[in-house]
Amino acid sequence: MEVVTYTNVETFVQHLPEVTAAGVWIKAIIILAIISAVAGFGTYLERKVLAFMQRRLGPMHVGPYGLLQIIADGIKLFTKEDIVPQNANRLIFMVAPVITAATAFIALAAVPVFPDFTIPEWIPVLGGTFVPSIAADLNIGILFVLGMMAAGLYGPLLAGMAQANKWGIIGAARTAVQFLSYEVVTGLSILAPIMLVGSLSFVDFNEAQAGGISHWLIWQQPVAFVLFLIAGFAETNRTPFDLLEHEAEVVSGYATEYSGMRWGMFFIGEYANMITISIIAAIVFLGGYSEEGIGWLTIILKVGFFFFLMLWVRAAWPHVRPDQLMWLCWKVLMPIAVINVVITGIVMMV
Amino acid sequence: MGLEQFKNRNVGQQNYVMLDLEHTPETGMGKFRQVVRRTFKAELFVGLWVTMREMINALFKGQMHTVKYPFEKLPISPRYRAIHEMLRLLESGHYRCIGCGLCEKICISNCITMDTRYDENQRKEVSEYTINFGRCIFCGYCAEVCPELAIVHGPRYETASEQRASFSLFEDMLTPIDKLNLQQEYDGFGAVTPNADENIKKTPLAY
Ligand code: SF4
Ligand code: SF4
């Protein structure tokens, strides 16, 4: 198994142009710009889809079909007063949203987004630079991304504790609860596919499933797929696991005292995480992208499907209580994940 | 849709369904079995399907509920008592009020002020007519008592204004002479809403 993957990587690397620092810089800027824009567009999509599912129209009046609502919201977020509550710990209060947004984007560094391309020669200065599809093609990509997203949980945790507000404290406590519960499931559920492929690199995952739909890992690992989806919902703080800021119970949880751009950073971080989880699920379980033809369109469709699924679930399902979340993670999902790993191991050995 | 099911008032004979509420399991095994049963019953997917169905209904079958309010309005009942209107005679365009003063007399909050005089033909004409909308309780007595159907309640319920005098002069309430052909006759008390048939399903008898 491992020997095969190794040669795969070798041939894959050989026919690629050299990755330069300039290329990585350009890629980083592209990711930042496009993912921020897509995250903004995601809020629009979320409002629209939720509205349709409740037979409403959603935003309609700013621009055609309310499309410019994103810009109006952006202007509002940027120009709002930046309030720091009186008894809050100023430094931590101000740094916490940056942690969420930064870790979300750092995680995207190791994820393949958009095809690689070479800037045409006629463009001055940067002409001929090769822009890779992954900003940092780590050989432990999955580990890095999951670790970064887990580190992002420090954002809500610190924000909730720093703001001298009881709802914030409850939000922070719930962050810790959720963090402890699902992180185990995320790791264990993705362990089985990692064992099958024998690598932690996204490129290897993609290569391993290159032979069409029947080669997708979801057919070999349906249980791991479902577990990973559930854990992914918890990881991105989406309904039914949106304990951290559930309005009906804790006002806005860790974000109660935040306004303006700091609140906006939490928001962008959450949407960037949604996109990251969608990309991981698409690459690890649904075959990822392929280099030729309409390959990149297919992964955009897959990512779009997962994104839509998150909105769909939010419209349909109620959220769970914190104790139910812990019960679910520790008593149901974790045993299933362990059994899945063991069975996968036995099947691989036989 | 027929109305038979709504006219059936024999409450005891309708099709009530007893909900099958199972007892909370007490043993560990019972709880385990409940969890397994609920997990594989796929009820979560029923929920997903319901929202998807509503989305399809809204987008493709024209069942969107939103009324874009300032641009679209729901029909209101003709019984609705909003700001008053003074109507004109359709043939001559003259205002219908004959200055009898009944509305002024009956008004229970004393908010109608009117004055009359003889014009050059020795006919009675209304020289002054105002309603103090700060006092009016929109009881509708004035419209009910008017012998000429001259003062009626219009459908105009958006009465936000910088000052209430904007509504209350005779000229403001009178149908503009160039809009005479658009003048709506007051259906009167007891009239049914134009879309009453659609709304009838919302009466509690249906349940
Ligand atoms: S609606 Fe009632 S209170 Fe208002 S003017 Fe007519 S009689 Fe008076
Ligand atoms: S009751 Fe009618 S006709 Fe008589 S004064 Fe009032 S509005 Fe005029």
mmCIF file of N, CA, C and O in Angstrom, chain A residues 49 51-58 60-61 308-309 312-313 315-317 327 332, chain B residues 35 43-45 47-49 51-52 54-55 57-59 63-66 68 71:
data_model
loop_
_atom_site.group_PDB
_atom_site.id
_atom_site.type_symbol
_atom_site.label_atom_id
_atom_site.label_comp_id
_atom_site.label_asym_id
_atom_site.label_seq_id
_atom_site.Cartn_x
_atom_site.Cartn_y
_atom_site.Cartn_z
ATOM 1 N N VAL A 49 -31.795 30.587 1.576
ATOM 2 C CA VAL A 49 -32.259 29.192 1.640
ATOM 3 C C VAL A 49 -33.190 28.997 2.834
ATOM 4 O O VAL A 49 -34.263 28.384 2.719
ATOM 5 N N ALA A 51 -35.008 31.217 4.168
ATOM 6 C CA ALA A 51 -36.260 31.898 3.847
ATOM 7 C C ALA A 51 -37.122 31.035 2.947
ATOM 8 O O ALA A 51 -38.317 30.848 3.207
ATOM 9 N N PHE A 52 -36.510 30.444 1.906
ATOM 10 C CA PHE A 52 -37.295 29.620 0.988
ATOM 11 C C PHE A 52 -37.909 28.437 1.715
ATOM 12 O O PHE A 52 -39.038 28.043 1.453
ATOM 13 N N MET A 53 -37.138 27.861 2.646
ATOM 14 C CA MET A 53 -37.656 26.686 3.339
ATOM 15 C C MET A 53 -38.776 27.057 4.288
ATOM 16 O O MET A 53 -39.535 26.200 4.724
ATOM 17 N N GLN A 54 -38.868 28.333 4.643
ATOM 18 C CA GLN A 54 -40.007 28.782 5.444
ATOM 19 C C GLN A 54 -41.013 29.518 4.577
ATOM 20 O O GLN A 54 -41.859 30.240 5.089
ATOM 21 N N ARG A 55 -40.909 29.351 3.278
ATOM 22 C CA ARG A 55 -41.782 29.991 2.299
ATOM 23 C C ARG A 55 -41.801 31.503 2.461
ATOM 24 O O ARG A 55 -42.834 32.143 2.448
ATOM 25 N N ARG A 56 -40.598 32.058 2.668
ATOM 26 C CA ARG A 56 -40.455 33.509 2.641
ATOM 27 C C ARG A 56 -39.555 33.872 1.472
ATOM 28 O O ARG A 56 -39.028 32.988 0.805
ATOM 29 N N LEU A 57 -39.378 35.165 1.238
ATOM 30 C CA LEU A 57 -38.548 35.585 0.118
ATOM 31 C C LEU A 57 -37.115 35.854 0.532
ATOM 32 O O LEU A 57 -36.214 35.797 -0.279
ATOM 33 N N GLY A 58 -36.878 36.203 1.792
ATOM 34 C CA GLY A 58 -35.532 36.570 2.203
ATOM 35 C C GLY A 58 -35.211 37.984 1.772
ATOM 36 O O GLY A 58 -36.094 38.729 1.360
ATOM 37 N N MET A 60 -34.613 41.079 -0.259
ATOM 38 C CA MET A 60 -35.103 41.339 -1.620
ATOM 39 C C MET A 60 -34.804 42.742 -2.119
ATOM 40 O O MET A 60 -34.810 42.986 -3.318
ATOM 41 N N HIS A 61 -34.562 43.697 -1.224
ATOM 42 C CA HIS A 61 -34.678 45.083 -1.659
ATOM 43 C C HIS A 61 -33.361 45.757 -1.991
ATOM 44 O O HIS A 61 -33.355 46.729 -2.715
ATOM 45 N N PHE A 308 -24.903 23.437 1.350
ATOM 46 C CA PHE A 308 -26.367 23.450 1.339
ATOM 47 C C PHE A 308 -26.921 22.531 2.408
ATOM 48 O O PHE A 308 -27.912 22.848 3.073
ATOM 49 N N LEU A 309 -26.272 21.383 2.603
ATOM 50 C CA LEU A 309 -26.731 20.442 3.623
ATOM 51 C C LEU A 309 -26.732 21.102 5.002
ATOM 52 O O LEU A 309 -27.653 20.912 5.799
ATOM 53 N N TRP A 312 -29.683 23.341 5.149
ATOM 54 C CA TRP A 312 -30.888 22.514 5.113
ATOM 55 C C TRP A 312 -31.163 21.954 6.504
ATOM 56 O O TRP A 312 -32.281 22.031 7.028
ATOM 57 N N VAL A 313 -30.112 21.406 7.110
ATOM 58 C CA VAL A 313 -30.261 20.828 8.441
ATOM 59 C C VAL A 313 -30.675 21.902 9.439
ATOM 60 O O VAL A 313 -31.501 21.675 10.315
ATOM 61 N N ALA A 315 -32.495 24.418 8.847
ATOM 62 C CA ALA A 315 -33.916 24.725 8.690
ATOM 63 C C ALA A 315 -34.791 23.618 9.256
ATOM 64 O O ALA A 315 -35.918 23.866 9.662
ATOM 65 N N ALA A 316 -34.277 22.373 9.272
ATOM 66 C CA ALA A 316 -35.159 21.254 9.571
ATOM 67 C C ALA A 316 -35.095 20.792 11.023
ATOM 68 O O ALA A 316 -36.126 20.422 11.579
ATOM 69 N N TRP A 317 -33.931 20.796 11.631
ATOM 70 C CA TRP A 317 -33.798 20.093 12.903
ATOM 71 C C TRP A 317 -33.665 21.030 14.084
ATOM 72 O O TRP A 317 -33.042 22.093 13.981
ATOM 73 N N TRP A 327 -23.681 13.161 25.720
ATOM 74 C CA TRP A 327 -24.174 11.784 25.705
ATOM 75 C C TRP A 327 -23.963 11.172 24.337
ATOM 76 O O TRP A 327 -23.449 10.057 24.194
ATOM 77 N N VAL A 332 -22.364 7.193 22.171
ATOM 78 C CA VAL A 332 -22.822 6.603 20.915
ATOM 79 C C VAL A 332 -21.738 6.703 19.844
ATOM 80 O O VAL A 332 -21.264 5.700 19.322
ATOM 81 N N VAL B 35 -33.099 3.962 21.635
ATOM 82 C CA VAL B 35 -32.118 4.724 20.862
ATOM 83 C C VAL B 35 -31.917 4.094 19.490
ATOM 84 O O VAL B 35 -31.950 4.770 18.461
ATOM 85 N N GLU B 43 -36.471 9.136 11.024
ATOM 86 C CA GLU B 43 -37.398 10.252 11.189
ATOM 87 C C GLU B 43 -36.724 11.595 10.916
ATOM 88 O O GLU B 43 -37.381 12.551 10.514
ATOM 89 N N LEU B 44 -35.405 11.643 11.141
ATOM 90 C CA LEU B 44 -34.693 12.889 10.854
ATOM 91 C C LEU B 44 -34.832 13.252 9.378
ATOM 92 O O LEU B 44 -34.951 14.414 9.022
ATOM 93 N N PHE B 45 -34.852 12.211 8.538
ATOM 94 C CA PHE B 45 -34.948 12.486 7.113
ATOM 95 C C PHE B 45 -36.339 12.951 6.728
ATOM 96 O O PHE B 45 -36.513 13.678 5.755
ATOM 97 N N GLY B 47 -37.962 15.003 8.546
ATOM 98 C CA GLY B 47 -37.848 16.439 8.792
ATOM 99 C C GLY B 47 -37.169 17.153 7.640
ATOM 100 O O GLY B 47 -37.618 18.211 7.190
ATOM 101 N N LEU B 48 -36.095 16.539 7.154
ATOM 102 C CA LEU B 48 -35.401 17.154 6.018
ATOM 103 C C LEU B 48 -36.325 17.260 4.815
ATOM 104 O O LEU B 48 -36.345 18.269 4.115
ATOM 105 N N TRP B 49 -37.098 16.197 4.583
ATOM 106 C CA TRP B 49 -37.976 16.204 3.426
ATOM 107 C C TRP B 49 -39.049 17.276 3.562
ATOM 108 O O TRP B 49 -39.389 17.953 2.584
ATOM 109 N N THR B 51 -38.889 20.221 5.023
ATOM 110 C CA THR B 51 -38.388 21.547 4.659
ATOM 111 C C THR B 51 -38.113 21.640 3.164
ATOM 112 O O THR B 51 -38.398 22.658 2.538
ATOM 113 N N MET B 52 -37.589 20.552 2.596
ATOM 114 C CA MET B 52 -37.330 20.580 1.159
ATOM 115 C C MET B 52 -38.633 20.726 0.374
ATOM 116 O O MET B 52 -38.711 21.481 -0.603
ATOM 117 N N GLU B 54 -41.357 22.173 1.369
ATOM 118 C CA GLU B 54 -41.838 23.556 1.470
ATOM 119 C C GLU B 54 -41.061 24.467 0.537
ATOM 120 O O GLU B 54 -41.618 25.393 -0.052
ATOM 121 N N MET B 55 -39.758 24.200 0.404
ATOM 122 C CA MET B 55 -38.946 25.031 -0.482
ATOM 123 C C MET B 55 -39.401 24.858 -1.927
ATOM 124 O O MET B 55 -39.523 25.829 -2.669
ATOM 125 N N ASN B 57 -42.381 23.893 -2.890
ATOM 126 C CA ASN B 57 -43.684 24.537 -2.990
ATOM 127 C C ASN B 57 -43.542 26.037 -3.169
ATOM 128 O O ASN B 57 -44.239 26.652 -3.971
ATOM 129 N N ALA B 58 -42.635 26.620 -2.376
ATOM 130 C CA ALA B 58 -42.505 28.069 -2.404
ATOM 131 C C ALA B 58 -41.931 28.541 -3.725
ATOM 132 O O ALA B 58 -42.401 29.511 -4.311
ATOM 133 N N LEU B 59 -40.909 27.810 -4.213
ATOM 134 C CA LEU B 59 -40.203 28.314 -5.384
ATOM 135 C C LEU B 59 -40.927 27.996 -6.682
ATOM 136 O O LEU B 59 -40.957 28.811 -7.585
ATOM 137 N N GLN B 63 -46.308 29.153 -3.786
ATOM 138 C CA GLN B 63 -46.896 29.223 -2.453
ATOM 139 C C GLN B 63 -46.065 30.084 -1.513
ATOM 140 O O GLN B 63 -46.024 29.846 -0.317
ATOM 141 N N MET B 64 -45.385 31.062 -2.079
ATOM 142 C CA MET B 64 -44.603 31.964 -1.235
ATOM 143 C C MET B 64 -45.542 32.818 -0.395
ATOM 144 O O MET B 64 -46.533 33.331 -0.884
ATOM 145 N N HIS B 65 -45.229 32.915 0.894
ATOM 146 C CA HIS B 65 -46.143 33.638 1.776
ATOM 147 C C HIS B 65 -45.895 35.128 1.822
ATOM 148 O O HIS B 65 -46.754 35.881 2.241
ATOM 149 N N THR B 66 -44.671 35.534 1.459
ATOM 150 C CA THR B 66 -44.290 36.923 1.707
ATOM 151 C C THR B 66 -45.202 37.898 0.980
ATOM 152 O O THR B 66 -45.484 37.723 -0.205
ATOM 153 N N LYS B 68 -44.984 41.741 0.010
ATOM 154 C CA LYS B 68 -44.009 42.839 0.048
ATOM 155 C C LYS B 68 -44.756 44.088 0.446
ATOM 156 O O LYS B 68 -45.205 44.857 -0.404
ATOM 157 N N PHE B 71 -45.542 47.624 -1.091
ATOM 158 C CA PHE B 71 -45.889 47.513 -2.504
ATOM 159 C C PHE B 71 -47.113 46.640 -2.732
ATOM 160 O O PHE B 71 -47.818 46.800 -3.710
#
